[in-house]
Amino acid sequence: MTQKSTNTVWHHAAVSRQDRERLHNHKSAVLWFTGLSGSGKSTLAHAVEDRLHKLGISTFVLDGDNVRHGLCSDLGFTDADRVENIRRISEVAKLLSEAGVITLTAFISPFREDRNAARKLMPHGDFLEIYCQCPLETCEQRDVKGLYKKARAGEIPFFTGIDSPYEEPERPELIVKTGENSLDECVDGVIQLMARRNIVNLSSVKTCQ
Ligand SMILES: Nc1ncnc2c1ncn2[C@@H]1O[C@H](COP(=O)(O)OS(=O)(=O)O)[C@@H](OP(=O)(O)O)[C@H]1O
Ligand SMILES: Nc1ncnc2c1ncn2[C@@H]1O[C@H](COP(=O)(O)OP(=O)(O)O)[C@@H](O)[C@H]1O
């Protein structure tokens, strides 16, 4: 994108990300859920958030459908619009991460290059790509919002998996088999990954309901 804001100078904050992390008593990170429509990104991201919240961890979920009602309401589903969608989300995720919050994003994010660009925006180790791996047939059978039926009927152009591509992650931090494992098993997998990466220390967190 062309940089139009010129003559701007970065202002360094008195309170650092590390200060905020100390206040929260945990590190911040971005959990980037990617996968086909209906693969379980939203369900899983919200279930992980619920588990983390109960452990006293500050979280925020950025969800595709919701963000497209506001920040990205001017964007559709052409390749170019999806690129811009993911670019904006990546920047928001970075800001939330600097605020000391564990950010969970649930976007199809079909292009490898855009997910890699999001990864590069964050400090090394902060970006965890979580592939919600679920066969297209299963997503289509679920058809949570009835969109696959419409796409097959030709009523929704550029539908991911039908007439718009999804590029599988090559080296995600985690693959969750949302087509065959239970939601609880998938949530456990994500929490264990966070513990392995020292993002959460399950033995020292406070709990709240
Ligand atoms: N053409 C087309 N292709 C895919 N998805 C479509 C389309 N049109 C509308 N929807 C609905 O928009 C949700 C996906 O938005 P995202 O912002 O996650 O998409 S992307 O990352 O920019 O590709 C997606 O939500 P999820 O089902 O939660 O993935 C759909 O509800
Ligand atoms: N292991 C699982 N993880 C997440 N969702 C699952 C799982 N197993 C079944 N589901 C179901 O699959 C559907 C996924 O829908 P949703 O979360 O909206 O997907 P997406 O956000 O990827 O479009 C939900 O109805 C959910 O209950």
mmCIF file of N, CA and C in Angstrom, residues 31-103:
data_model
loop_
_atom_site.group_PDB
_atom_site.id
_atom_site.type_symbol
_atom_site.label_atom_id
_atom_site.label_comp_id
_atom_site.label_asym_id
_atom_site.label_seq_id
_atom_site.Cartn_x
_atom_site.Cartn_y
_atom_site.Cartn_z
ATOM 1 N N LEU A 31 -2.805 -15.317 18.676
ATOM 2 C CA LEU A 31 -3.184 -16.668 18.229
ATOM 3 C C LEU A 31 -3.977 -16.485 16.950
ATOM 4 N N TRP A 32 -3.381 -16.898 15.843
ATOM 5 C CA TRP A 32 -3.981 -16.627 14.531
ATOM 6 C C TRP A 32 -4.649 -17.900 14.003
ATOM 7 N N PHE A 33 -5.975 -17.979 14.155
ATOM 8 C CA PHE A 33 -6.725 -19.148 13.682
ATOM 9 C C PHE A 33 -7.047 -18.953 12.196
ATOM 10 N N THR A 34 -6.721 -19.939 11.396
ATOM 11 C CA THR A 34 -7.008 -19.848 9.965
ATOM 12 C C THR A 34 -7.647 -21.155 9.496
ATOM 13 N N GLY A 35 -8.495 -21.052 8.493
ATOM 14 C CA GLY A 35 -9.145 -22.254 7.955
ATOM 15 C C GLY A 35 -10.379 -21.873 7.157
ATOM 16 N N LEU A 36 -10.950 -22.888 6.532
ATOM 17 C CA LEU A 36 -12.133 -22.674 5.690
ATOM 18 C C LEU A 36 -13.314 -22.139 6.507
ATOM 19 N N SER A 37 -14.270 -21.568 5.814
ATOM 20 C CA SER A 37 -15.522 -21.186 6.464
ATOM 21 C C SER A 37 -16.161 -22.456 7.035
ATOM 22 N N GLY A 38 -16.544 -22.416 8.298
ATOM 23 C CA GLY A 38 -17.176 -23.581 8.924
ATOM 24 C C GLY A 38 -16.176 -24.568 9.516
ATOM 25 N N SER A 39 -14.876 -24.239 9.443
ATOM 26 C CA SER A 39 -13.874 -25.173 9.978
ATOM 27 C C SER A 39 -13.821 -25.107 11.507
ATOM 28 N N GLY A 40 -14.357 -24.035 12.082
ATOM 29 C CA GLY A 40 -14.401 -23.959 13.547
ATOM 30 C C GLY A 40 -13.545 -22.865 14.150
ATOM 31 N N LYS A 41 -13.088 -21.923 13.336
ATOM 32 C CA LYS A 41 -12.210 -20.844 13.838
ATOM 33 C C LYS A 41 -12.879 -20.048 14.966
ATOM 34 N N SER A 42 -14.101 -19.572 14.708
ATOM 35 C CA SER A 42 -14.784 -18.728 15.701
ATOM 36 C C SER A 42 -15.103 -19.522 16.956
ATOM 37 N N THR A 43 -15.670 -20.709 16.764
ATOM 38 C CA THR A 43 -16.048 -21.534 17.916
ATOM 39 C C THR A 43 -14.824 -21.798 18.784
ATOM 40 N N LEU A 44 -13.726 -22.163 18.151
ATOM 41 C CA LEU A 44 -12.516 -22.509 18.897
ATOM 42 C C LEU A 44 -11.896 -21.269 19.551
ATOM 43 N N ALA A 45 -11.806 -20.171 18.794
ATOM 44 C CA ALA A 45 -11.201 -18.945 19.354
ATOM 45 C C ALA A 45 -11.979 -18.489 20.592
ATOM 46 N N HIS A 46 -13.305 -18.510 20.509
ATOM 47 C CA HIS A 46 -14.108 -18.067 21.656
ATOM 48 C C HIS A 46 -14.012 -19.054 22.829
ATOM 49 N N ALA A 47 -13.922 -20.338 22.515
ATOM 50 C CA ALA A 47 -13.796 -21.334 23.599
ATOM 51 C C ALA A 47 -12.435 -21.201 24.282
ATOM 52 N N VAL A 48 -11.383 -20.923 23.506
ATOM 53 C CA VAL A 48 -10.052 -20.718 24.104
ATOM 54 C C VAL A 48 -10.084 -19.444 24.945
ATOM 55 N N GLU A 49 -10.719 -18.394 24.401
ATOM 56 C CA GLU A 49 -10.803 -17.142 25.163
ATOM 57 C C GLU A 49 -11.510 -17.377 26.503
ATOM 58 N N ASP A 50 -12.591 -18.122 26.455
ATOM 59 C CA ASP A 50 -13.354 -18.399 27.672
ATOM 60 C C ASP A 50 -12.463 -19.093 28.707
ATOM 61 N N ARG A 51 -11.699 -20.093 28.231
ATOM 62 C CA ARG A 51 -10.805 -20.832 29.141
ATOM 63 C C ARG A 51 -9.751 -19.885 29.717
ATOM 64 N N LEU A 52 -9.160 -19.044 28.863
ATOM 65 C CA LEU A 52 -8.102 -18.129 29.322
ATOM 66 C C LEU A 52 -8.664 -17.096 30.294
ATOM 67 N N HIS A 53 -9.850 -16.574 29.961
ATOM 68 C CA HIS A 53 -10.472 -15.554 30.820
ATOM 69 C C HIS A 53 -10.683 -16.102 32.234
ATOM 70 N N LYS A 54 -11.130 -17.347 32.291
ATOM 71 C CA LYS A 54 -11.364 -17.966 33.608
ATOM 72 C C LYS A 54 -10.062 -18.174 34.362
ATOM 73 N N LEU A 55 -8.957 -18.153 33.647
ATOM 74 C CA LEU A 55 -7.642 -18.260 34.294
ATOM 75 C C LEU A 55 -7.086 -16.882 34.654
ATOM 76 N N GLY A 56 -7.895 -15.834 34.429
ATOM 77 C CA GLY A 56 -7.462 -14.483 34.790
ATOM 78 C C GLY A 56 -6.567 -13.837 33.741
ATOM 79 N N ILE A 57 -6.670 -14.293 32.509
ATOM 80 C CA ILE A 57 -5.803 -13.779 31.438
ATOM 81 C C ILE A 57 -6.590 -12.801 30.566
ATOM 82 N N SER A 58 -5.947 -11.665 30.230
ATOM 83 C CA SER A 58 -6.621 -10.637 29.410
ATOM 84 C C SER A 58 -6.601 -11.050 27.947
ATOM 85 N N THR A 59 -7.774 -11.059 27.344
ATOM 86 C CA THR A 59 -7.892 -11.566 25.970
ATOM 87 C C THR A 59 -8.788 -10.661 25.129
ATOM 88 N N PHE A 60 -8.693 -10.823 23.821
ATOM 89 C CA PHE A 60 -9.671 -10.212 22.925
ATOM 90 C C PHE A 60 -9.738 -11.017 21.631
ATOM 91 N N VAL A 61 -10.971 -11.289 21.175
ATOM 92 C CA VAL A 61 -11.148 -12.023 19.916
ATOM 93 C C VAL A 61 -11.511 -11.053 18.802
ATOM 94 N N LEU A 62 -10.768 -11.124 17.715
ATOM 95 C CA LEU A 62 -11.134 -10.398 16.485
ATOM 96 C C LEU A 62 -11.728 -11.443 15.548
ATOM 97 N N ASP A 63 -12.984 -11.250 15.201
ATOM 98 C CA ASP A 63 -13.707 -12.268 14.440
ATOM 99 C C ASP A 63 -14.122 -11.734 13.065
ATOM 100 N N GLY A 64 -13.908 -12.547 12.043
ATOM 101 C CA GLY A 64 -14.150 -12.129 10.661
ATOM 102 C C GLY A 64 -15.490 -11.450 10.440
ATOM 103 N N ASP A 65 -16.552 -12.143 10.788
ATOM 104 C CA ASP A 65 -17.887 -11.595 10.533
ATOM 105 C C ASP A 65 -18.070 -10.250 11.245
ATOM 106 N N ASN A 66 -17.603 -10.169 12.509
ATOM 107 C CA ASN A 66 -17.799 -8.934 13.287
ATOM 108 C C ASN A 66 -16.995 -7.776 12.718
ATOM 109 N N VAL A 67 -15.742 -8.025 12.421
ATOM 110 C CA VAL A 67 -14.876 -6.947 11.921
ATOM 111 C C VAL A 67 -15.386 -6.427 10.574
ATOM 112 N N ARG A 68 -15.994 -7.304 9.810
ATOM 113 C CA ARG A 68 -16.518 -6.884 8.511
ATOM 114 C C ARG A 68 -17.802 -6.051 8.646
ATOM 115 N N HIS A 69 -18.320 -5.934 9.881
ATOM 116 C CA HIS A 69 -19.448 -5.018 10.106
ATOM 117 C C HIS A 69 -18.967 -3.604 10.389
ATOM 118 N N GLY A 70 -17.686 -3.451 10.729
ATOM 119 C CA GLY A 70 -17.182 -2.128 11.114
ATOM 120 C C GLY A 70 -15.916 -1.760 10.377
ATOM 121 N N LEU A 71 -14.791 -2.043 11.007
ATOM 122 C CA LEU A 71 -13.477 -1.661 10.473
ATOM 123 C C LEU A 71 -13.307 -2.013 8.986
ATOM 124 N N CYS A 72 -13.854 -3.154 8.580
ATOM 125 C CA CYS A 72 -13.635 -3.611 7.202
ATOM 126 C C CYS A 72 -14.938 -3.706 6.407
ATOM 127 N N SER A 73 -15.924 -2.870 6.794
ATOM 128 C CA SER A 73 -17.225 -2.958 6.113
ATOM 129 C C SER A 73 -17.160 -2.485 4.667
ATOM 130 N N ASP A 74 -16.070 -1.813 4.302
ATOM 131 C CA ASP A 74 -15.917 -1.347 2.915
ATOM 132 C C ASP A 74 -15.288 -2.427 2.026
ATOM 133 N N LEU A 75 -14.978 -3.583 2.599
ATOM 134 C CA LEU A 75 -14.277 -4.614 1.826
ATOM 135 C C LEU A 75 -15.169 -5.798 1.500
ATOM 136 N N GLY A 76 -14.952 -6.366 0.315
ATOM 137 C CA GLY A 76 -15.684 -7.557 -0.089
ATOM 138 C C GLY A 76 -14.764 -8.772 -0.081
ATOM 139 N N PHE A 77 -14.923 -9.649 -1.062
ATOM 140 C CA PHE A 77 -14.196 -10.912 -1.037
ATOM 141 C C PHE A 77 -13.342 -11.170 -2.276
ATOM 142 N N THR A 78 -13.012 -10.094 -3.008
ATOM 143 C CA THR A 78 -12.038 -10.273 -4.084
ATOM 144 C C THR A 78 -10.690 -10.539 -3.420
ATOM 145 N N ASP A 79 -9.725 -11.033 -4.175
ATOM 146 C CA ASP A 79 -8.403 -11.288 -3.588
ATOM 147 C C ASP A 79 -7.848 -10.005 -2.970
ATOM 148 N N ALA A 80 -7.966 -8.898 -3.700
ATOM 149 C CA ALA A 80 -7.398 -7.626 -3.220
ATOM 150 C C ALA A 80 -8.059 -7.187 -1.917
ATOM 151 N N ASP A 81 -9.372 -7.364 -1.821
ATOM 152 C CA ASP A 81 -10.081 -6.970 -0.597
ATOM 153 C C ASP A 81 -9.690 -7.870 0.579
ATOM 154 N N ARG A 82 -9.484 -9.133 0.304
ATOM 155 C CA ARG A 82 -9.071 -10.041 1.385
ATOM 156 C C ARG A 82 -7.665 -9.668 1.869
ATOM 157 N N VAL A 83 -6.795 -9.299 0.940
ATOM 158 C CA VAL A 83 -5.436 -8.888 1.321
ATOM 159 C C VAL A 83 -5.509 -7.680 2.252
ATOM 160 N N GLU A 84 -6.330 -6.695 1.876
ATOM 161 C CA GLU A 84 -6.465 -5.481 2.693
ATOM 162 C C GLU A 84 -7.123 -5.797 4.040
ATOM 163 N N ASN A 85 -8.113 -6.682 4.021
ATOM 164 C CA ASN A 85 -8.768 -7.116 5.257
ATOM 165 C C ASN A 85 -7.726 -7.665 6.237
ATOM 166 N N ILE A 86 -6.909 -8.569 5.758
ATOM 167 C CA ILE A 86 -5.929 -9.217 6.638
ATOM 168 C C ILE A 86 -4.831 -8.231 7.055
ATOM 169 N N ARG A 87 -4.483 -7.318 6.179
ATOM 170 C CA ARG A 87 -3.488 -6.295 6.547
ATOM 171 C C ARG A 87 -4.002 -5.451 7.722
ATOM 172 N N ARG A 88 -5.248 -5.013 7.635
ATOM 173 C CA ARG A 88 -5.814 -4.195 8.729
ATOM 174 C C ARG A 88 -5.880 -4.996 10.029
ATOM 175 N N ILE A 89 -6.360 -6.237 9.911
ATOM 176 C CA ILE A 89 -6.483 -7.083 11.118
ATOM 177 C C ILE A 89 -5.117 -7.296 11.751
ATOM 178 N N SER A 90 -4.113 -7.505 10.903
ATOM 179 C CA SER A 90 -2.757 -7.745 11.427
ATOM 180 C C SER A 90 -2.298 -6.547 12.242
ATOM 181 N N GLU A 91 -2.573 -5.344 11.738
ATOM 182 C CA GLU A 91 -2.156 -4.130 12.453
ATOM 183 C C GLU A 91 -2.916 -4.002 13.776
ATOM 184 N N VAL A 92 -4.210 -4.323 13.753
ATOM 185 C CA VAL A 92 -4.998 -4.242 14.988
ATOM 186 C C VAL A 92 -4.490 -5.281 15.997
ATOM 187 N N ALA A 93 -4.209 -6.474 15.499
ATOM 188 C CA ALA A 93 -3.699 -7.530 16.390
ATOM 189 C C ALA A 93 -2.378 -7.094 17.014
ATOM 190 N N LYS A 94 -1.559 -6.417 16.234
ATOM 191 C CA LYS A 94 -0.275 -5.937 16.756
ATOM 192 C C LYS A 94 -0.501 -4.899 17.873
ATOM 193 N N LEU A 95 -1.439 -3.996 17.642
ATOM 194 C CA LEU A 95 -1.731 -2.972 18.658
ATOM 195 C C LEU A 95 -2.232 -3.618 19.950
ATOM 196 N N LEU A 96 -3.156 -4.572 19.812
ATOM 197 C CA LEU A 96 -3.700 -5.230 20.999
ATOM 198 C C LEU A 96 -2.607 -5.992 21.742
ATOM 199 N N SER A 97 -1.721 -6.548 20.953
ATOM 200 C CA SER A 97 -0.620 -7.290 21.538
ATOM 201 C C SER A 97 0.297 -6.349 22.318
ATOM 202 N N GLU A 98 0.540 -5.170 21.765
ATOM 203 C CA GLU A 98 1.348 -4.172 22.476
ATOM 204 C C GLU A 98 0.640 -3.692 23.742
ATOM 205 N N ALA A 99 -0.695 -3.776 23.725
ATOM 206 C CA ALA A 99 -1.467 -3.387 24.920
ATOM 207 C C ALA A 99 -1.398 -4.477 25.995
ATOM 208 N N GLY A 100 -0.737 -5.577 25.697
ATOM 209 C CA GLY A 100 -0.536 -6.624 26.701
ATOM 210 C C GLY A 100 -1.644 -7.663 26.732
ATOM 211 N N VAL A 101 -2.435 -7.664 25.668
ATOM 212 C CA VAL A 101 -3.602 -8.556 25.625
ATOM 213 C C VAL A 101 -3.284 -9.765 24.740
ATOM 214 N N ILE A 102 -3.769 -10.923 25.108
ATOM 215 C CA ILE A 102 -3.652 -12.083 24.223
ATOM 216 C C ILE A 102 -4.776 -11.984 23.198
ATOM 217 N N THR A 103 -4.373 -11.841 21.945
ATOM 218 C CA THR A 103 -5.331 -11.586 20.871
ATOM 219 C C THR A 103 -5.568 -12.862 20.076
#
